[in-house]
XYZ file of C-alpha atoms in Angstrom:
474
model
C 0.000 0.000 0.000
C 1.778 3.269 -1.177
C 2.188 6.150 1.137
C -0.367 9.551 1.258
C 1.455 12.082 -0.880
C 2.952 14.343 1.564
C 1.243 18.006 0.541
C 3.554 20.491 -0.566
C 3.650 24.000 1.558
C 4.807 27.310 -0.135
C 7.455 29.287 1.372
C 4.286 31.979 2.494
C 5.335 33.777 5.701
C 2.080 34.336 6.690
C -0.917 31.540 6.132
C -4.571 32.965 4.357
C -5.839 33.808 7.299
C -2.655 35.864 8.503
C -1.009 33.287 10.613
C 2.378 32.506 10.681
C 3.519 29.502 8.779
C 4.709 27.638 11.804
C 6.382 24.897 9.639
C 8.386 27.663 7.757
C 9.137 29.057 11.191
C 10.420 25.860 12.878
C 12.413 24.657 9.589
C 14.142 28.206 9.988
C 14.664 28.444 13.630
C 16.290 24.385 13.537
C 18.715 25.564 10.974
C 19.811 28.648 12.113
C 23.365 28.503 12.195
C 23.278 31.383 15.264
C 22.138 27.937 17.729
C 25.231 25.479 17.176
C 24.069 23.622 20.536
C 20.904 22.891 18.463
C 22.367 21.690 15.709
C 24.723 19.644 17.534
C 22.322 18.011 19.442
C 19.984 17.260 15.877
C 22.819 15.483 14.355
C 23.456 13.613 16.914
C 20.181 12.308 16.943
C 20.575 11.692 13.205
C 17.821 14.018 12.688
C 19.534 17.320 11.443
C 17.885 17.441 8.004
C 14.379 16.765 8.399
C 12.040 15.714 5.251
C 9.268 16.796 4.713
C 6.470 14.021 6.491
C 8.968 14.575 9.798
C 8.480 18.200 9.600
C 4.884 17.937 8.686
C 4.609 15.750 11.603
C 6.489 18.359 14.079
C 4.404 21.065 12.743
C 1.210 19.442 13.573
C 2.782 18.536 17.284
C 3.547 22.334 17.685
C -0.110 23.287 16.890
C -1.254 21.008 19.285
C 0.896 22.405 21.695
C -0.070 25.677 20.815
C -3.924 25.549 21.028
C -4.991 22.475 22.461
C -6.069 21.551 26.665
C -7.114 23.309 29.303
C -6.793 26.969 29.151
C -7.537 26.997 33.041
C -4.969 28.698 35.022
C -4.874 26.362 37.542
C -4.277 22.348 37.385
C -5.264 20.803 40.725
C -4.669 17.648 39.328
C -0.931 18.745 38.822
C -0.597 20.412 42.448
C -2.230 17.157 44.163
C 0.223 15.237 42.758
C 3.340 17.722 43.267
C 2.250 18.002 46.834
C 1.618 13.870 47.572
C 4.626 14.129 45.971
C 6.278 16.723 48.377
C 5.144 14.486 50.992
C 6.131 11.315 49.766
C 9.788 12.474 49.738
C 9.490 13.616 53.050
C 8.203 10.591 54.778
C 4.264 9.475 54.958
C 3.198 6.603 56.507
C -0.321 5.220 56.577
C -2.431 5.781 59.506
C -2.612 2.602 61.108
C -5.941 1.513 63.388
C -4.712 2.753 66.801
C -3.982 6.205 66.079
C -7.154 6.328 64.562
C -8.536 5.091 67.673
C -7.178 7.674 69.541
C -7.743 10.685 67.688
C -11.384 9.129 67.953
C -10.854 9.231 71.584
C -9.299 12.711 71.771
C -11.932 14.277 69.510
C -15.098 12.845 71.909
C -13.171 13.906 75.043
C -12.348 17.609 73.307
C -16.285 17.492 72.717
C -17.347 16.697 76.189
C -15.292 19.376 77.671
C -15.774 22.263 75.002
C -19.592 21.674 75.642
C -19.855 24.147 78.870
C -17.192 26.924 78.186
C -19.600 27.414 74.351
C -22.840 28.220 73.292
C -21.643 27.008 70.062
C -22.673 23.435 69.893
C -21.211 20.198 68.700
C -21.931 19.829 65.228
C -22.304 16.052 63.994
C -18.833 15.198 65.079
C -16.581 13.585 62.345
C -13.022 12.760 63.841
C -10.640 11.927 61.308
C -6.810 10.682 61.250
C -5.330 11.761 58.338
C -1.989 11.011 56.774
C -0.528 14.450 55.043
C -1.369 13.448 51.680
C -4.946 12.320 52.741
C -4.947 15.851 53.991
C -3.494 17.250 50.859
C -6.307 15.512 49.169
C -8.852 16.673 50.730
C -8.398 20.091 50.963
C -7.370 20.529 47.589
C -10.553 22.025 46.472
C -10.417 24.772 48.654
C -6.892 25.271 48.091
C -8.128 25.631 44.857
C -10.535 28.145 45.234
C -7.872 30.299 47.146
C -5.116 30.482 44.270
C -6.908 30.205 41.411
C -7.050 34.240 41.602
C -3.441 34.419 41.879
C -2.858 31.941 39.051
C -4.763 34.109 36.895
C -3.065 37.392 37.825
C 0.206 35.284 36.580
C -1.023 33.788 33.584
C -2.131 37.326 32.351
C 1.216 38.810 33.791
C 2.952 36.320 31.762
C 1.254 37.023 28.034
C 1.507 40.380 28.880
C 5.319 40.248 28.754
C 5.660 38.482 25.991
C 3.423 40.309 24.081
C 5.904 43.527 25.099
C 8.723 41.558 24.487
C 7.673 40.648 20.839
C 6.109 44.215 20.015
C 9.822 45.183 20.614
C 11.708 42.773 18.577
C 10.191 43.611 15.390
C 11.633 41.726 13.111
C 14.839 40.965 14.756
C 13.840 37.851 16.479
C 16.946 35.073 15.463
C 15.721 31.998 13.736
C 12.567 33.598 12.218
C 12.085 33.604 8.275
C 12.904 37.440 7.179
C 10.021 39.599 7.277
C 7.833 37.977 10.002
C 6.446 39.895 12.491
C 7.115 38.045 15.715
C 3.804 39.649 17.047
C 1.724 37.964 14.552
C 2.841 34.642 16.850
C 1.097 35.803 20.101
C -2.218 35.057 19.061
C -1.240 31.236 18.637
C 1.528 31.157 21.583
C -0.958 32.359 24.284
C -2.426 29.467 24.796
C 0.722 27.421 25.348
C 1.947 30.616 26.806
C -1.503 30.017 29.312
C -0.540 26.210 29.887
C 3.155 26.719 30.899
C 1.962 29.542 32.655
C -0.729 26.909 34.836
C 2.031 24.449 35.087
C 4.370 26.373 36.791
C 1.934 27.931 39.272
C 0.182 24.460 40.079
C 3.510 22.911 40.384
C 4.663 25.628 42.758
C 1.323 25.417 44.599
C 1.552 21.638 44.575
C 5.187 22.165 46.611
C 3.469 24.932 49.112
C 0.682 22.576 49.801
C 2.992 19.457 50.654
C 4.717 21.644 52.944
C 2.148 22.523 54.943
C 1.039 18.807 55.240
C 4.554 18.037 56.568
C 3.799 20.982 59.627
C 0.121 20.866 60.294
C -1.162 19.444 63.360
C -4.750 19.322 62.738
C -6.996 19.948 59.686
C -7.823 23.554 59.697
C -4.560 24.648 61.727
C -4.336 27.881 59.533
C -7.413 29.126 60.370
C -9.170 28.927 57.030
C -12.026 26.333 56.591
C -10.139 23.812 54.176
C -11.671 20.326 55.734
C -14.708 19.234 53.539
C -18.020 18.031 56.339
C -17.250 20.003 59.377
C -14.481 16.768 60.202
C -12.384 17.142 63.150
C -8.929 16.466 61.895
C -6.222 15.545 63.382
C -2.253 14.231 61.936
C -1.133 12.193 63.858
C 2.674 11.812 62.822
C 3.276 15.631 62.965
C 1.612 15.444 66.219
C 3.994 12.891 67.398
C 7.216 14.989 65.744
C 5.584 18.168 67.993
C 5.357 16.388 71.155
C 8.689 14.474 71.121
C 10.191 18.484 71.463
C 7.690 18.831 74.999
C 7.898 17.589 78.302
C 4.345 16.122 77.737
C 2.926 13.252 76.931
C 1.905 12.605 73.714
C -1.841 11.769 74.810
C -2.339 15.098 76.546
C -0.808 16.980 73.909
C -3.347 15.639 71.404
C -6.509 15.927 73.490
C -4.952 20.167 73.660
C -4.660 19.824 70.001
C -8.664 17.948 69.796
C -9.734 20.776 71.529
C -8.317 23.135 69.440
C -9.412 21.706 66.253
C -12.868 20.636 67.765
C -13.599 24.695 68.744
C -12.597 25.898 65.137
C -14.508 23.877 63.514
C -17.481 24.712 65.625
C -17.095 27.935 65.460
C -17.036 27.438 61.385
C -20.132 25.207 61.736
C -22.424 28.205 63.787
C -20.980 30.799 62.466
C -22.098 30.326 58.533
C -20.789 33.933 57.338
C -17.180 33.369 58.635
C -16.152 30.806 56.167
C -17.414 32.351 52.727
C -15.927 35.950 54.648
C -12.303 34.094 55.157
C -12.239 32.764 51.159
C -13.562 36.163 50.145
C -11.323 38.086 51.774
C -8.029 35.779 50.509
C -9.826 35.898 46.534
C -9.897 39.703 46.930
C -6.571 39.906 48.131
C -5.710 37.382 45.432
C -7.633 39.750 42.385
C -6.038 42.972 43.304
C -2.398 41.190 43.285
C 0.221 43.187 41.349
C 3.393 41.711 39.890
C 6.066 43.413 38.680
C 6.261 43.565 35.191
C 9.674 44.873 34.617
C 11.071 41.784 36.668
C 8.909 39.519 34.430
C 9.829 40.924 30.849
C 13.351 40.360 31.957
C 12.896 36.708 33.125
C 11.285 36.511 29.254
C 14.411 37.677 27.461
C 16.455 34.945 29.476
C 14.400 32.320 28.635
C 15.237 29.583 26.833
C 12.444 27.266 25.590
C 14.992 24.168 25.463
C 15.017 24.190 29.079
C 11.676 24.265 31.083
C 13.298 23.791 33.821
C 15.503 26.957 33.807
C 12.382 28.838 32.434
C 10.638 28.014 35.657
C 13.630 29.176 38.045
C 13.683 32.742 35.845
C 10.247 32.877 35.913
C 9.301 31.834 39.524
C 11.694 34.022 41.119
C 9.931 36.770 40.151
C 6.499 35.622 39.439
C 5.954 34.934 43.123
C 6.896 38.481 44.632
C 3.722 40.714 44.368
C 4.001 44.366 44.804
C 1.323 45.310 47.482
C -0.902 47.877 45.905
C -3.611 49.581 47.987
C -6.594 47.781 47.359
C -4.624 44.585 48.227
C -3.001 45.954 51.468
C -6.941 46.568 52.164
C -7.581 42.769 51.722
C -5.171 41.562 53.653
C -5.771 44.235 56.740
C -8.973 42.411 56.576
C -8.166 38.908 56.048
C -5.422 39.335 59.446
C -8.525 40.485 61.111
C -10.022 37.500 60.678
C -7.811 34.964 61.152
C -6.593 37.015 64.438
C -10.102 36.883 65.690
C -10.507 33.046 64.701
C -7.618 32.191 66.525
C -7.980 34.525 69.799
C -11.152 32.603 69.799
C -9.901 29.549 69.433
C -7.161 30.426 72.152
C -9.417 31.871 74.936
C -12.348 28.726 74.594
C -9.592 26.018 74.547
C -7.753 27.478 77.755
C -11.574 27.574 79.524
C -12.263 24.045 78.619
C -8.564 22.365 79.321
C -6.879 24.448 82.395
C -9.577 22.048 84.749
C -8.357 18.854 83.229
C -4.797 18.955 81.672
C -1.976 19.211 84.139
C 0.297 20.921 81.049
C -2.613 22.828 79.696
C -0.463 26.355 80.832
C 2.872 24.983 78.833
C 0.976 23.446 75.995
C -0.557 27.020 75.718
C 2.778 28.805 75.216
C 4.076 25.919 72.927
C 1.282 26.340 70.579
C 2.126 30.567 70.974
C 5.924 30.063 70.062
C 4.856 27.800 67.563
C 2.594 30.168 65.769
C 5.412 33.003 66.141
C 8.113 31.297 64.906
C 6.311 30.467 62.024
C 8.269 27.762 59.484
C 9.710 27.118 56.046
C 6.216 25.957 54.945
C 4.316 29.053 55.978
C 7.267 30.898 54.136
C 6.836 28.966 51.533
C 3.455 29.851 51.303
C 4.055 33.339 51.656
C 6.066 33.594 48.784
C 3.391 31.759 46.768
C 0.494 33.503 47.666
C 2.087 36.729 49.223
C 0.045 36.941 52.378
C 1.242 35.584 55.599
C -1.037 32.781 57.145
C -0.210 33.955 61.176
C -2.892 36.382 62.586
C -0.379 39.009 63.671
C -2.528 40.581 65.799
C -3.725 37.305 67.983
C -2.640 38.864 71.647
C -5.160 41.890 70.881
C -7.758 39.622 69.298
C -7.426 37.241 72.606
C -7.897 40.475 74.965
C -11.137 41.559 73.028
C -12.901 38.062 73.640
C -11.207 37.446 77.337
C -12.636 40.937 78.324
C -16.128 39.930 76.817
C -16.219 36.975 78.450
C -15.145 38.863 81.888
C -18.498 41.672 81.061
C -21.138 39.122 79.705
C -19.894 35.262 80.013
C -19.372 32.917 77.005
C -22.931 34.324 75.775
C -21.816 37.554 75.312
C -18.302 36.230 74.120
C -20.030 34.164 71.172
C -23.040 36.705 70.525
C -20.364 38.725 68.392
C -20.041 36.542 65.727
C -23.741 37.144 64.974
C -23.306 38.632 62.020
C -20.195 40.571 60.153
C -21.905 44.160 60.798
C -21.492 43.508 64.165
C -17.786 41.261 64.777
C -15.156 43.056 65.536
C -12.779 44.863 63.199
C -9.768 45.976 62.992
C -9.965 48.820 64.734
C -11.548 47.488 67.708
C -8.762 45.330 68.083
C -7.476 48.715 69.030
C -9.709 49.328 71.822
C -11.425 46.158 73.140
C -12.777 47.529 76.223
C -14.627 50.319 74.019
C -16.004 47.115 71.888
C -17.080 45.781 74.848
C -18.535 48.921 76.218
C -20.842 49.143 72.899
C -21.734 45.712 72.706
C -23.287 46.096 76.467
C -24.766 48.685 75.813
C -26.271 47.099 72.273
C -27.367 44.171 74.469
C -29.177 46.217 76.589
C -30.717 48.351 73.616
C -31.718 44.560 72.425
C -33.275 43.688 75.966
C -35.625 46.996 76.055
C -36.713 46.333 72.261
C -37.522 43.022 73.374
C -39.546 43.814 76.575
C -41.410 46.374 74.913
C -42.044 43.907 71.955
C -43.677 41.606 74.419
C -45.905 44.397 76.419
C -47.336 45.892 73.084
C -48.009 42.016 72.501
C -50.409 41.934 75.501
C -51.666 45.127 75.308
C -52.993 44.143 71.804
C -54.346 40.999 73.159
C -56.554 42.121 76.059
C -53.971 42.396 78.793
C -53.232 46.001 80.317
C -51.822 48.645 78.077
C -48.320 49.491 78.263
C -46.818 53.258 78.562
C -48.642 56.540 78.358
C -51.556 55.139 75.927
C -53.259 52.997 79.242
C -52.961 55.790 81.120
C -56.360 58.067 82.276
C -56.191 61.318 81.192
């Protein structure tokens, strides 16, 4: 059976429909004698001279590569596996049956004893021993939703460099037929341009997210809602690496940590607004990101498409180093808030339900502070992904504003301010928690009068004895 004649293409710089000829373009760039390395490395694979069915063949592998797959800017698919990856590397056992059995244990004791220092009830209690990539898994989709913002902010950063990069060259672009415009190539390099762009950022996210499985303690350690179901998660291994550094036993220290993870996610569970507010706040600190373009049109002239891995080193470096702008320093201002309340939360209902029970409950307290201060090389690495910082830095002020509620009205008044958002506290109360306080008393009150007179015009309309000046005789 003879061959398909191979068509013939016409040396046309530019296709009908004012494309470049990408097979003229790669037959010029692979002979350009300005690239010896290339043409070293073709002849040695015997493939220096290419006919014409091998270049037709290339050509067609290009344009795939050029405008098929996901334009998406983010590959969670990619990052799960960088990250299991991460983890892998790093050490992950399985969770075997007894430390399952135990962060059972811890999570029904952390219930028992969070029950009278809360009005927020136990939701249906899920406790769950996760290895880190089981934890990578799951919280993948929210991860997802978090730095798909960003990714997009760097995909578009990306094109647009190029496309200033190639509006410069002209025509002066080495290994280009003479005469074509490099910018007519943009339109059908974007989307590989999108691709390499998701690539990098899901593999770098992939990394980020593997490192924070090798640190966390319990599912939602960070303070943002990533555990799927309202599950009470704990990780047992990292757990173990945290206590071995503590003058504790391992059991207490992971009926502290139940309790902590057991309050959060209550607190998530009652308080519905907090969770959208917290994944708001990080999208609209991801949207307003800025990058800075002058860094990125340089990492574009080094590049060298032969070798993706040193395009991902130029690129990343600079990439991943947002310039604040306004609007974003806004976002974050707001998103600290939040995790700074969260956590001062977290910190002043675990210390009411464990200081009766744990003997350590005072030193597992400032371990869990020093902890959070010091930070580590996965919230760094994080940072640098992301650009926002993952501690609440204002936790001590955020601790005093609930501790002094708690001192004026109980845990009712304490857990009344998460009502709604008009009413939580913000930043600047943070500033002056006793004048919070002062104002939510005095709200309380305003709500106690409404009510009462509520329930008199109630009875005056029903028969009963008229309230106020209307019952009186005149």
């Amino acid at each position: 059976m003879s061959n398909p004649p191979v068509p013939s293409h016409e040396p046309d710089p530019e296709e009908p429909h004012g494309e470049p000829d990408l097979e003229q373009m790669l037959q010029s760039f692979l002979s350009n004698p300005d690239n010896p390395q290339l043409q070293q490395a073709l002849s040695a694979m015997g493939i220096d001279k290419l006919d014409p069915a091998t270049m037709g063949m290339l050509t067609a592998q290009v344009k795939a590569m050029f405008s098929g797959g996901s334009s998406d800017p983010f590959d969670p698919a990619m990052a799960t596996n960088i990250a299991r990856q991460t983890v892998s590397a790093a050490g992950d056992a399985t969770v075997g049956e007894v430390a399952r059995r135990q962060a059972e244990e811890a999570v029904s004791v952390a219930e028992l004893w969070l029950d009278p220092v809360t009005d927020f009830a136990a939701s249906s209690t899920v406790a769950r021993a996760w290895s880190r990539a089981e934890w990578v898994e799951q919280t993948m989709p929210v991860w997802q939703r978090l730095v798909e913002p960003v990714a997009a902010g760097v995909s578009n950063a990306i094109v647009q460099a190029m496309r200033s990069q190639l509006g410069e060259a002209g025509g002066t672009v080495p290994g280009l037929p003479p005469g074509m415009d490099p910018s007519a190539m943009l339109g059908q390099m974007e989307p590989m341009l999108t691709r390499m762009s998701s690539s990098m950022f899901s593999a770098q996210a992939g990394q980020a997210i593997g490192a924070l499985a090798g640190d966390l303690l319990t599912g939602t350690e960070v303070g943002l809602p990533l555990v799927p179901g309202q599950a009470i998660a704990l990780l047992p291994a990292n757990i173990a690496a945290f206590a071995e550094g503590l003058e504790v036993e391992e059991s207490e220290v992971r009926i502290y940590l139940a309790v902590r993870e057991a309050a959060r996610v209550r607190l998530f569970a009652e308080v519905p607004w907090l969770a959208s507010q917290l994944v708001e706040a990080v999208q609209a600190y991801a949207r307003d990101i800025s990058f800075d373009m002058a860094g990125i049109e340089e990492a574009m002239q080094q590049i060298d498409p032969a070798d993706p891995e040193a395009m991902q080193e130029a690129l990343g470096s600079r990439l991943f180093s947002p310039e604040p702008s306004a609007a974003q320093q806004a976002a974050l201002t707001r998103l600290e808030t939040y995790l700074a309340l969260v956590e001062g939360w977290v910190d002043v209902v675990t210390e009411q339900a464990t200081r009766p029970h744990l003997p350590h409950a005072a030193a597992l307290v400032e371990s869990v502070r020093r902890r959070r201060a010091s930070g580590g090389p996965a919230e760094r690495l994080f940072s640098q992904l992301v650009g926002l910082e993952l501690r609440p830095r204002r936790l001590r002020d955020a601790a005093n504003l609930w501790a002094a509620l708690e001192a004026s009205g109980g845990a009712t008044a304490r857990d009344a301010a998460w009502a709604h958002p008009d009413v939580a506290p913000t930043a600047a109360d943070l500033d002056d928690p006793l004048g919070f306080v002062e104002r939510s008393r005095s709200h309380g009150e305003g709500d106690d009068m409404d009510a009462a007179l509520e329930a008199m015009l109630r009875e005056g309309g029903t028969g009963g004895p008229a309230a106020g000046p209307a019952g009186e005789d005149r």
